[in-house]
Amino acid sequence: MPTPSLALQTGTVVFHRSGQFLVGRLSGTIPSTAVALPDLVLLSAFASPATPTQGIQRMVSGESARLLPSRPPDQMLLQRIDAFRQRGVLGSDEGRLNSTEQLEPLGSSHMSGAEPASPDQGLRLPRNFLLRAHPQGYAVDSAVDGRTYLLDVGAALVLAGFANGTTPRDIAPRLPHSPTLDTVAAMAGWFRTRGLLEALDAGGSWVRAKAEEELPRRKAAAPTWRDIEPDGRIPVFFMPHMENHYPLALGMLHSAISAWNGGALLDRFQLVPITYLPPDQFLQGPYRKFGPGVWLFSNYMWSDELNLKVSEFVKRDSPRNYTVHGGPSTPSYEEACNEFMREYPSVDVAVHGEGELAIGEILEQLDRDDGGRISPAAGMREVAGLTYRLGAGADAELQRTPPRARMREPDAIPSPYAEGIFDAYEGRIEAAIVETNRGCPFSAPSATGVRPQRKRSAGSKWTACERRSNGSGVMKSP
């Protein structure tokens, strides 16, 4: 049987977070995976379909070979290719890159007209950095001029080489294709004028804009987790990741739980006020104070890795914790979700689709047993849109329930802003974005006949916030 061809899939992106690069799909439907700079060369070898053997040959011969520090063993490359295939980054020809963007390819010879960077100027990637896979290299967007530039793989490696802060003088000899110092300095100067690199001060810190330096930390306007005490109810923890944006998805869940059947769930569950803390501080603070409970995670491509680490930690710390994962990076298709649940045994429940209604029904089915362990009742089988474990551990049987119809009236969920859910949120808040649509407005009616809802834009109480995460922290036992 012939070996099937693989190709880079549409929506593949490379981003930088917490000191490392990750690759994933822009849709956020699968967990991202860590990559090293040589992986950018390997991935580019599949810009057009190729078998694994053909892709390796493309990588280690011709122009691509000079971008590698040495020739990697074929077996190692085959393992990396298989890992990318499992993550959905490499796949069938039907889903391959097919960009119609007409972008001028840029390499070291194209970046003229900008003042070269000083050889000893410290530079690093900005906070929000994203490379989009393109059939001819990697596309990158400039926040300075609003244009999209197409970098050849060599130029992408130079840019990515500044990830955690370095100088042109330090990076030039470390790049495998051995560009001259003048070339690297010229490229660095060009990147900086486009906002693709930011300067470091003499101490190695970001040189930030004055407005950002002066942005005050918001004080809580309502009781925080420090101000309330455990009262015997089951605590519910909401895990945000970014202090400068309100976590909409978690806020909506908080509002939905509070309003469920007139507040009936609050008789058994204590909602820990939502605020941003790095994971280690969250575990040492709210978790240490309130003890094991229900954990709610909203998984996006920029938050899934940290969510899964926190989930793993709390399950390892105490089996009395119960974890619920939703969001677009929580797989919905049955086979993909089963694989996800087997790979991450710390996930007790995966929610498919909208969670505002599901969370109330889930909590109705949860209670502590005589040993204090939270477990679902038999009625969990009737909660639509879930995959959950019957027991604990990777070998536990998985139960999948029928799909959930979309909400007919999203405005029925109280706004977390209007309800004061974020009044206890502390951080350097920069944005709260109003959501005017939910779901694809062009999709056909579902099997239930319910189209995705379009919500009011003017005067609507229904608001939303999209956020990116660069949060990090060393998790320690409380």
CSV table of C-alpha atoms in Angstrom, one decimal:
chain,number,residue,atom,x,y,z
A,1,MET,CA,0.0,0.0,0.0
A,2,PRO,CA,1.6,3.3,-1.0
A,3,THR,CA,2.5,5.8,1.7
A,4,PRO,CA,0.0,8.7,1.8
A,5,SER,CA,1.1,12.2,1.1
A,6,LEU,CA,1.0,14.8,3.8
A,7,ALA,CA,0.6,18.6,3.5
A,8,LEU,CA,0.6,21.6,5.8
A,9,GLN,CA,-3.0,22.2,6.7
A,10,THR,CA,-4.9,25.5,6.2
A,11,GLY,CA,-4.8,27.6,9.4
A,12,THR,CA,-1.5,26.4,10.7
A,13,VAL,CA,0.2,29.0,12.9
A,14,VAL,CA,3.4,29.3,14.9
A,15,PHE,CA,3.3,31.5,18.0
A,16,HIS,CA,5.5,32.3,20.9
A,17,ARG,CA,4.5,32.0,24.6
A,18,SER,CA,6.4,31.7,27.9
A,19,GLY,CA,9.8,31.3,26.3
A,20,GLN,CA,8.9,28.7,23.7
A,21,PHE,CA,7.4,28.3,20.2
A,22,LEU,CA,4.3,26.3,19.6
A,23,VAL,CA,2.5,25.2,16.5
A,24,GLY,CA,-1.2,24.6,16.1
A,25,ARG,CA,-4.3,25.4,14.1
A,26,LEU,CA,-5.8,28.8,14.0
A,27,SER,CA,-9.2,27.3,14.7
A,28,GLY,CA,-8.0,26.2,18.1
A,29,THR,CA,-9.7,22.8,17.7
A,30,ILE,CA,-6.6,20.8,18.7
A,31,PRO,CA,-3.9,21.3,21.4
A,32,SER,CA,-0.8,23.1,20.2
A,33,THR,CA,2.6,21.5,20.4
A,34,ALA,CA,6.1,22.8,21.2
A,35,VAL,CA,8.5,23.3,18.3
A,36,ALA,CA,12.2,24.2,17.8
A,37,LEU,CA,13.5,26.4,15.0
A,38,PRO,CA,14.6,23.5,12.8
A,39,ASP,CA,10.9,22.4,12.9
A,40,LEU,CA,10.1,25.5,10.9
A,41,VAL,CA,12.3,24.1,8.1
A,42,LEU,CA,10.7,20.7,8.4
A,43,LEU,CA,7.2,22.1,8.2
A,44,SER,CA,8.0,24.2,5.2
A,45,ALA,CA,9.0,21.0,3.4
A,46,PHE,CA,5.3,20.0,3.4
A,47,ALA,CA,4.0,23.3,1.9
A,48,SER,CA,3.1,21.1,-1.0
A,49,PRO,CA,2.0,17.4,-0.6
A,50,ALA,CA,4.8,14.9,0.0
A,51,THR,CA,5.3,11.6,1.6
A,52,PRO,CA,7.3,11.6,4.8
A,53,THR,CA,10.4,10.3,2.9
A,54,GLN,CA,9.9,13.0,0.2
A,55,GLY,CA,9.5,15.7,2.8
A,56,ILE,CA,12.7,14.7,4.6
A,57,GLN,CA,14.6,14.7,1.3
A,58,ARG,CA,13.3,18.3,0.6
A,59,MET,CA,14.5,19.4,4.0
A,60,VAL,CA,18.0,18.0,3.9
A,61,SER,CA,18.8,18.9,0.3
A,62,GLY,CA,19.1,22.1,-1.7
A,63,GLU,CA,18.5,25.5,-0.1
A,64,SER,CA,16.8,24.0,2.9
A,65,ALA,CA,19.8,22.1,4.0
A,66,ARG,CA,21.8,25.3,4.7
A,67,LEU,CA,19.2,26.3,7.2
A,68,LEU,CA,19.9,23.3,9.5
A,69,PRO,CA,22.7,23.1,12.1
A,70,SER,CA,23.3,19.5,11.1
A,71,ARG,CA,21.5,16.7,9.4
A,72,PRO,CA,19.0,15.2,11.8
A,73,PRO,CA,18.6,11.4,11.9
A,74,ASP,CA,15.8,10.2,9.6
A,75,GLN,CA,14.1,8.3,12.5
A,76,MET,CA,13.9,11.5,14.6
A,77,LEU,CA,12.4,13.4,11.6
A,78,LEU,CA,9.8,10.6,11.0
A,79,GLN,CA,8.8,10.9,14.7
A,80,ARG,CA,8.3,14.6,14.4
A,81,ILE,CA,6.3,14.2,11.2
A,82,ASP,CA,4.1,11.7,12.9
A,83,ALA,CA,3.6,14.0,15.9
A,84,PHE,CA,2.6,16.9,13.6
A,85,ARG,CA,0.2,14.5,11.8
A,86,GLN,CA,-1.4,13.5,15.1
A,87,ARG,CA,-1.8,17.2,16.0
A,88,GLY,CA,-3.6,18.0,12.7
A,89,VAL,CA,-0.8,20.3,11.5
A,90,LEU,CA,0.1,17.9,8.7
A,91,GLY,CA,-2.8,16.1,7.0
A,92,SER,CA,-4.5,15.2,3.7
A,93,ASP,CA,-4.3,17.0,0.4
A,94,GLU,CA,-7.9,18.2,0.8
A,95,GLY,CA,-7.0,20.5,3.7
A,96,ARG,CA,-3.7,21.7,2.5
A,97,LEU,CA,-2.6,25.3,2.4
A,98,ASN,CA,-4.1,27.1,-0.6
A,99,SER,CA,-3.5,30.8,0.1
A,100,THR,CA,-4.6,33.3,-2.5
A,101,GLU,CA,-2.7,36.1,-0.9
A,102,GLN,CA,-0.4,37.8,-3.3
A,103,LEU,CA,2.5,38.8,-1.1
A,104,GLU,CA,6.0,39.7,-2.1
A,105,PRO,CA,8.5,37.2,-0.7
A,106,LEU,CA,11.0,38.9,1.6
A,107,GLY,CA,14.4,37.7,2.5
A,108,SER,CA,17.7,39.4,3.5
A,109,SER,CA,18.1,40.9,0.0
A,110,HIS,CA,14.6,42.6,0.1
A,111,MET,CA,14.8,44.4,3.5
A,112,SER,CA,16.3,47.7,2.5
A,113,GLY,CA,15.5,51.3,3.3
A,114,ALA,CA,15.5,50.8,7.1
A,115,GLU,CA,18.2,52.0,9.5
A,116,PRO,CA,20.2,48.9,10.6
A,117,ALA,CA,20.0,47.9,14.2
A,118,SER,CA,23.0,48.4,16.3
A,119,PRO,CA,25.0,45.2,16.6
A,120,ASP,CA,24.7,45.3,20.4
A,121,GLN,CA,21.1,46.5,20.6
A,122,GLY,CA,19.0,44.0,22.6
A,123,LEU,CA,15.8,43.0,20.7
A,124,ARG,CA,13.1,40.5,21.2
A,125,LEU,CA,9.7,39.4,19.8
A,126,PRO,CA,6.7,41.4,20.9
A,127,ARG,CA,4.1,40.1,23.2
A,128,ASN,CA,1.7,39.0,20.5
A,129,PHE,CA,3.6,37.2,17.8
A,130,LEU,CA,2.2,34.9,15.2
A,131,LEU,CA,3.6,33.3,12.0
A,132,ARG,CA,1.0,31.9,9.5
A,133,ALA,CA,2.1,29.0,7.4
A,134,HIS,CA,2.1,30.0,3.7
A,135,PRO,CA,2.9,27.9,0.6
A,136,GLN,CA,6.0,30.1,0.0
A,137,GLY,CA,7.2,30.5,3.6
A,138,TYR,CA,5.6,32.2,6.6
A,139,ALA,CA,3.3,35.3,6.6
A,140,VAL,CA,3.5,37.8,9.4
A,141,ASP,CA,1.3,40.8,10.1
A,142,SER,CA,2.7,44.2,11.0
A,143,ALA,CA,0.8,46.2,13.7
A,144,VAL,CA,2.6,49.3,12.6
A,145,ASP,CA,1.5,49.6,8.9
A,146,GLY,CA,-1.3,47.0,8.8
A,147,ARG,CA,0.4,45.1,6.0
A,148,THR,CA,1.1,41.4,5.8
A,149,TYR,CA,4.6,40.3,4.8
A,150,LEU,CA,5.8,37.0,3.4
A,151,LEU,CA,9.1,35.8,4.9
A,152,ASP,CA,11.1,33.1,3.3
A,153,VAL,CA,12.2,30.4,5.8
A,154,GLY,CA,15.7,31.9,6.3
A,155,ALA,CA,14.2,35.3,7.2
A,156,ALA,CA,11.6,33.7,9.5
A,157,LEU,CA,14.5,31.9,11.3
A,158,VAL,CA,16.3,35.2,11.8
A,159,LEU,CA,13.2,36.9,13.2
A,160,ALA,CA,12.4,33.9,15.5
A,161,GLY,CA,16.0,33.8,16.7
A,162,PHE,CA,15.3,37.0,18.7
A,163,ALA,CA,12.5,35.2,20.6
A,164,ASN,CA,13.7,35.7,24.2
A,165,GLY,CA,15.9,38.7,23.8
A,166,THR,CA,19.4,38.9,22.1
A,167,THR,CA,21.5,41.1,20.0
A,168,PRO,CA,22.4,40.9,16.3
A,169,ARG,CA,26.0,40.3,17.3
A,170,ASP,CA,25.1,37.3,19.5
A,171,ILE,CA,22.6,35.7,17.1
A,172,ALA,CA,24.5,36.0,13.8
A,173,PRO,CA,27.0,33.2,14.6
A,174,ARG,CA,24.3,30.9,16.0
A,175,LEU,CA,22.2,30.9,12.8
A,176,PRO,CA,22.9,27.8,10.7
A,177,HIS,CA,22.9,29.6,7.4
A,178,SER,CA,25.7,31.9,8.6
A,179,PRO,CA,24.5,35.4,7.6
A,180,THR,CA,26.9,38.2,8.1
A,181,LEU,CA,26.5,40.5,11.1
A,182,ASP,CA,25.7,43.4,8.7
A,183,THR,CA,22.9,41.3,7.2
A,184,VAL,CA,21.4,40.4,10.5
A,185,ALA,CA,21.6,44.0,11.8
A,186,ALA,CA,19.9,45.2,8.6
A,187,MET,CA,17.1,42.7,8.9
A,188,ALA,CA,16.7,43.4,12.6
A,189,GLY,CA,16.4,47.1,11.8
A,190,TRP,CA,13.7,46.4,9.2
A,191,PHE,CA,11.8,44.1,11.6
A,192,ARG,CA,11.8,46.7,14.3
A,193,THR,CA,10.4,49.4,12.0
A,194,ARG,CA,7.5,47.1,11.3
A,195,GLY,CA,6.9,46.4,15.0
A,196,LEU,CA,8.0,42.8,14.6
A,197,LEU,CA,10.9,43.3,17.2
A,198,GLU,CA,10.9,45.4,20.3
A,199,ALA,CA,13.9,46.9,22.1
A,200,LEU,CA,15.3,45.8,25.4
A,201,ASP,CA,16.9,48.2,27.8
A,202,ALA,CA,20.4,47.8,29.3
A,203,GLY,CA,19.1,45.5,32.0
A,204,GLY,CA,17.4,43.2,29.5
A,205,SER,CA,13.8,44.4,30.1
A,206,TRP,CA,11.3,45.5,27.5
A,207,VAL,CA,11.3,49.2,26.6
A,208,ARG,CA,7.6,49.7,26.9
A,209,ALA,CA,5.4,52.5,25.8
A,210,LYS,CA,4.8,55.2,28.5
A,211,ALA,CA,1.1,54.6,28.5
A,212,GLU,CA,1.7,50.9,29.2
A,213,GLU,CA,4.1,51.6,32.0
A,214,GLU,CA,1.6,53.9,33.6
A,215,LEU,CA,-1.4,51.6,33.3
A,216,PRO,CA,-2.6,51.2,36.9
A,217,ARG,CA,-3.5,47.9,38.4
A,218,ARG,CA,-7.3,47.8,38.9
A,219,LYS,CA,-8.5,47.5,42.5
A,220,ALA,CA,-11.3,45.2,43.3
A,221,ALA,CA,-14.7,46.8,43.7
A,222,ALA,CA,-16.4,43.8,45.3
A,223,PRO,CA,-15.4,41.1,47.7
A,224,THR,CA,-12.5,39.0,46.5
A,225,TRP,CA,-11.5,35.4,47.4
A,226,ARG,CA,-9.5,36.9,50.2
A,227,ASP,CA,-12.6,38.5,51.8
A,228,ILE,CA,-14.8,35.4,51.9
A,229,GLU,CA,-14.4,32.2,53.9
A,230,PRO,CA,-15.1,28.5,53.0
A,231,ASP,CA,-18.6,27.6,54.3
A,232,GLY,CA,-18.9,23.8,53.5
A,233,ARG,CA,-20.3,24.2,50.0
A,234,ILE,CA,-18.3,22.7,47.1
A,235,PRO,CA,-16.0,25.5,45.8
A,236,VAL,CA,-16.1,26.2,42.0
A,237,PHE,CA,-12.8,27.6,40.6
A,238,PHE,CA,-12.6,29.6,37.4
A,239,MET,CA,-9.1,29.6,35.8
A,240,PRO,CA,-8.3,32.8,33.8
A,241,HIS,CA,-5.0,33.4,32.1
A,242,MET,CA,-4.5,37.0,31.2
A,243,GLU,CA,-4.7,39.9,33.6
A,244,ASN,CA,-5.3,42.7,31.0
A,245,HIS,CA,-8.6,41.2,29.6
A,246,TYR,CA,-11.7,40.1,31.4
A,247,PRO,CA,-12.2,36.3,30.8
A,248,LEU,CA,-15.6,36.4,29.1
A,249,ALA,CA,-16.2,32.7,28.8
A,250,LEU,CA,-15.6,32.1,32.5
A,251,GLY,CA,-17.7,35.2,33.4
A,252,MET,CA,-20.6,33.8,31.3
A,253,LEU,CA,-20.3,30.5,33.1
A,254,HIS,CA,-20.4,32.3,36.5
A,255,SER,CA,-23.5,34.2,35.5
A,256,ALA,CA,-25.2,31.1,34.2
A,257,ILE,CA,-24.5,29.2,37.4
A,258,SER,CA,-25.7,32.1,39.6
A,259,ALA,CA,-28.9,32.4,37.7
A,260,TRP,CA,-29.7,28.7,37.3
A,261,ASN,CA,-33.2,27.9,38.5
A,262,GLY,CA,-33.3,31.1,40.5
A,263,GLY,CA,-30.0,30.5,42.2
A,264,ALA,CA,-30.7,26.9,43.3
A,265,LEU,CA,-27.2,25.7,42.6
A,266,LEU,CA,-25.7,28.2,45.1
A,267,ASP,CA,-27.2,26.1,47.9
A,268,ARG,CA,-24.5,23.5,47.2
A,269,PHE,CA,-21.7,25.4,45.3
A,270,GLN,CA,-19.6,28.3,46.5
A,271,LEU,CA,-18.4,30.3,43.4
A,272,VAL,CA,-14.9,31.6,44.1
A,273,PRO,CA,-14.7,35.2,42.7
A,274,ILE,CA,-12.9,35.4,39.4
A,275,THR,CA,-9.6,37.2,39.3
A,276,TYR,CA,-6.3,36.8,37.6
A,277,LEU,CA,-3.4,35.2,39.4
A,278,PRO,CA,-0.4,33.4,37.9
A,279,PRO,CA,-1.0,29.6,38.4
A,280,ASP,CA,1.4,29.2,41.3
A,281,GLN,CA,-0.2,32.0,43.2
A,282,PHE,CA,-3.7,30.7,42.3
A,283,LEU,CA,-2.8,27.4,43.7
A,284,GLN,CA,-1.2,28.8,46.8
A,285,GLY,CA,-4.1,31.3,47.3
A,286,PRO,CA,-7.7,30.4,46.4
A,287,TYR,CA,-7.0,26.7,46.1
A,288,ARG,CA,-5.2,26.4,49.4
A,289,LYS,CA,-7.9,28.4,51.1
A,290,PHE,CA,-11.0,26.7,49.7
A,291,GLY,CA,-9.7,23.2,49.1
A,292,PRO,CA,-10.7,20.6,46.4
A,293,GLY,CA,-13.7,21.4,44.3
A,294,VAL,CA,-14.9,21.8,40.7
A,295,TRP,CA,-12.5,23.5,38.2
A,296,LEU,CA,-13.8,25.2,35.0
A,297,PHE,CA,-11.4,25.6,32.1
A,298,SER,CA,-12.0,27.4,28.8
A,299,ASN,CA,-9.5,26.0,26.2
A,300,TYR,CA,-8.2,28.1,23.4
A,301,MET,CA,-5.0,27.4,21.4
A,302,TRP,CA,-3.2,30.0,23.6
A,303,SER,CA,-4.5,28.7,26.9
A,304,ASP,CA,-5.0,24.9,26.4
A,305,GLU,CA,-1.4,23.9,27.4
A,306,LEU,CA,-1.5,25.8,30.7
A,307,ASN,CA,-5.1,24.7,31.4
A,308,LEU,CA,-4.0,21.1,31.0
A,309,LYS,CA,-1.0,21.5,33.3
A,310,VAL,CA,-3.1,23.1,36.0
A,311,SER,CA,-5.7,20.3,35.6
A,312,GLU,CA,-3.1,17.7,35.9
A,313,PHE,CA,-1.6,19.3,39.0
A,314,VAL,CA,-4.9,19.6,40.9
A,315,LYS,CA,-6.0,16.0,40.0
A,316,ARG,CA,-2.6,14.7,41.2
A,317,ASP,CA,-2.8,16.9,44.3
A,318,SER,CA,-6.2,15.6,45.3
A,319,PRO,CA,-8.5,13.1,43.5
A,320,ARG,CA,-11.4,15.0,45.2
A,321,ASN,CA,-11.0,17.7,42.5
A,322,TYR,CA,-13.3,17.5,39.5
A,323,THR,CA,-12.3,19.2,36.2
A,324,VAL,CA,-14.5,20.4,33.4
A,325,HIS,CA,-13.0,21.5,30.1
A,326,GLY,CA,-14.7,23.4,27.3
A,327,GLY,CA,-13.9,26.0,24.6
A,328,PRO,CA,-12.9,25.6,21.0
A,329,SER,CA,-9.7,23.7,21.7
A,330,THR,CA,-11.6,20.9,23.5
A,331,PRO,CA,-12.2,18.4,20.6
A,332,SER,CA,-15.8,17.7,19.7
A,333,TYR,CA,-15.6,14.9,17.2
A,334,GLU,CA,-15.9,11.6,19.0
A,335,GLU,CA,-12.7,9.9,17.9
A,336,ALA,CA,-10.6,13.1,18.5
A,337,CYS,CA,-12.2,13.7,21.9
A,338,ASN,CA,-11.6,10.1,23.0
A,339,GLU,CA,-8.0,10.4,22.1
A,340,PHE,CA,-7.8,13.7,23.9
A,341,MET,CA,-9.4,12.2,27.0
A,342,ARG,CA,-7.0,9.2,26.9
A,343,GLU,CA,-4.0,11.5,26.5
A,344,TYR,CA,-5.1,13.8,29.3
A,345,PRO,CA,-6.6,11.6,32.1
A,346,SER,CA,-6.9,14.8,34.3
A,347,VAL,CA,-9.9,15.9,32.2
A,348,ASP,CA,-13.1,14.6,33.8
A,349,VAL,CA,-15.6,16.2,31.5
A,350,ALA,CA,-15.2,17.6,27.9
A,351,VAL,CA,-18.0,20.0,27.0
A,352,HIS,CA,-18.9,20.2,23.3
A,353,GLY,CA,-20.4,23.5,22.1
A,354,GLU,CA,-21.9,26.2,24.2
A,355,GLY,CA,-21.4,25.6,27.9
A,356,GLU,CA,-23.7,28.1,29.6
A,357,LEU,CA,-26.6,25.7,29.7
A,358,ALA,CA,-24.5,22.6,30.0
A,359,ILE,CA,-22.7,23.8,33.2
A,360,GLY,CA,-25.9,24.1,35.1
A,361,GLU,CA,-27.0,20.6,34.2
A,362,ILE,CA,-23.5,19.3,35.0
A,363,LEU,CA,-23.5,20.8,38.5
A,364,GLU,CA,-27.0,19.4,39.2
A,365,GLN,CA,-25.5,15.9,38.8
A,366,LEU,CA,-22.4,16.5,40.9
A,367,ASP,CA,-22.0,15.9,44.6
A,368,ARG,CA,-19.5,14.7,47.2
A,369,ASP,CA,-19.5,11.1,48.3
A,370,ASP,CA,-18.7,9.9,51.9
A,371,GLY,CA,-15.0,10.3,51.2
A,372,GLY,CA,-15.4,13.9,50.0
A,373,ARG,CA,-14.8,12.9,46.3
A,374,ILE,CA,-16.9,14.8,43.7
A,375,SER,CA,-18.6,12.4,41.3
A,376,PRO,CA,-21.4,12.5,38.8
A,377,ALA,CA,-24.8,10.9,39.4
A,378,ALA,CA,-26.4,8.5,36.8
A,379,GLY,CA,-28.4,11.5,35.5
A,380,MET,CA,-25.2,12.8,33.8
A,381,ARG,CA,-26.0,10.6,30.9
A,382,GLU,CA,-29.0,12.9,30.2
A,383,VAL,CA,-26.8,16.0,29.9
A,384,ALA,CA,-26.4,16.8,26.2
A,385,GLY,CA,-23.1,17.7,24.6
A,386,LEU,CA,-20.6,15.9,26.9
A,387,THR,CA,-17.9,13.3,27.0
A,388,TYR,CA,-17.1,12.3,30.6
A,389,ARG,CA,-15.4,9.6,32.5
A,390,LEU,CA,-17.2,6.8,34.4
A,391,GLY,CA,-14.5,6.6,37.0
A,392,ALA,CA,-10.9,8.0,37.2
A,393,GLY,CA,-7.8,7.6,35.2
A,394,ALA,CA,-6.8,7.1,31.5
A,395,ASP,CA,-8.5,3.6,31.4
A,396,ALA,CA,-11.8,4.8,32.7
A,397,GLU,CA,-14.8,4.2,30.4
A,398,LEU,CA,-15.8,7.2,28.5
A,399,GLN,CA,-19.5,8.1,28.1
A,400,ARG,CA,-20.6,10.4,25.3
A,401,THR,CA,-24.0,12.0,25.3
A,402,PRO,CA,-26.1,13.3,22.3
A,403,PRO,CA,-25.2,16.7,20.9
A,404,ARG,CA,-26.7,19.8,22.3
A,405,ALA,CA,-28.8,22.2,20.2
A,406,ARG,CA,-27.6,25.8,20.0
A,407,MET,CA,-29.1,28.3,22.4
A,408,ARG,CA,-32.2,30.0,20.9
A,409,GLU,CA,-31.8,33.1,23.1
A,410,PRO,CA,-28.2,33.8,24.2
A,411,ASP,CA,-29.4,37.0,25.8
A,412,ALA,CA,-31.1,34.9,28.4
A,413,ILE,CA,-27.7,34.4,30.1
A,414,PRO,CA,-27.1,37.5,32.3
A,415,SER,CA,-24.1,39.6,31.3
A,416,PRO,CA,-21.2,39.1,33.6
A,417,TYR,CA,-20.5,42.9,33.2
A,418,ALA,CA,-24.0,44.0,34.2
A,419,GLU,CA,-24.1,41.4,37.0
A,420,GLY,CA,-20.8,42.7,38.5
A,421,ILE,CA,-19.0,39.3,38.1
A,422,PHE,CA,-15.8,41.1,37.2
A,423,ASP,CA,-16.0,43.7,40.0
A,424,ALA,CA,-13.6,41.5,41.9
A,425,TYR,CA,-11.2,41.2,39.0
A,426,GLU,CA,-7.8,42.6,39.7
A,427,GLY,CA,-5.2,43.5,37.0
A,428,ARG,CA,-4.1,46.0,34.4
A,429,ILE,CA,-7.2,45.9,32.4
A,430,GLU,CA,-6.9,47.1,28.8
A,431,ALA,CA,-9.9,45.8,27.0
A,432,ALA,CA,-13.4,44.4,27.2
A,433,ILE,CA,-14.8,43.6,23.8
A,434,VAL,CA,-18.5,43.5,22.8
A,435,GLU,CA,-19.5,40.3,21.0
A,436,THR,CA,-22.1,40.9,18.3
A,437,ASN,CA,-22.3,37.4,16.8
A,438,ARG,CA,-22.2,33.8,18.0
A,439,GLY,CA,-21.5,31.0,15.5
A,440,CYS,CA,-21.2,31.3,11.7
A,441,PRO,CA,-24.0,33.5,10.2
A,442,PHE,CA,-23.7,31.6,6.9
A,443,SER,CA,-24.1,28.1,8.2
A,444,ALA,CA,-27.2,26.0,7.3
A,445,PRO,CA,-29.8,25.2,9.9
A,446,SER,CA,-28.9,22.4,12.2
A,447,ALA,CA,-30.7,19.1,12.6
A,448,THR,CA,-32.8,20.9,15.2
A,449,GLY,CA,-33.7,23.7,12.8
A,450,VAL,CA,-32.0,26.3,14.9
A,451,ARG,CA,-29.6,28.7,13.2
A,452,PRO,CA,-26.7,30.3,15.0
A,453,GLN,CA,-28.0,33.3,16.9
A,454,ARG,CA,-27.1,36.9,15.9
A,455,LYS,CA,-27.3,39.1,19.0
A,456,ARG,CA,-28.0,42.7,19.4
A,457,SER,CA,-25.1,45.0,18.9
A,458,ALA,CA,-26.5,48.3,20.0
A,459,GLY,CA,-27.7,48.3,23.6
A,460,SER,CA,-27.3,44.6,24.0
A,461,LYS,CA,-26.5,43.4,27.5
A,462,TRP,CA,-24.7,40.4,26.0
A,463,THR,CA,-21.0,41.1,25.9
A,464,ALA,CA,-17.9,39.1,25.3
A,465,CYS,CA,-14.2,39.3,25.6
A,466,GLU,CA,-11.6,37.5,23.5
A,467,ARG,CA,-8.2,37.3,25.2
A,468,ARG,CA,-4.7,35.9,24.6
A,469,SER,CA,-2.6,34.4,27.3
A,470,ASN,CA,1.1,34.6,28.1
A,471,GLY,CA,0.6,33.6,31.7
A,472,SER,CA,3.1,31.3,33.3
A,473,GLY,CA,4.1,30.1,36.7
A,474,VAL,CA,5.8,27.3,38.5
A,475,MET,CA,3.1,25.1,40.2
A,476,LYS,CA,3.9,24.2,43.7
A,477,SER,CA,2.0,22.1,46.2
A,478,PRO,CA,-0.3,24.2,48.3
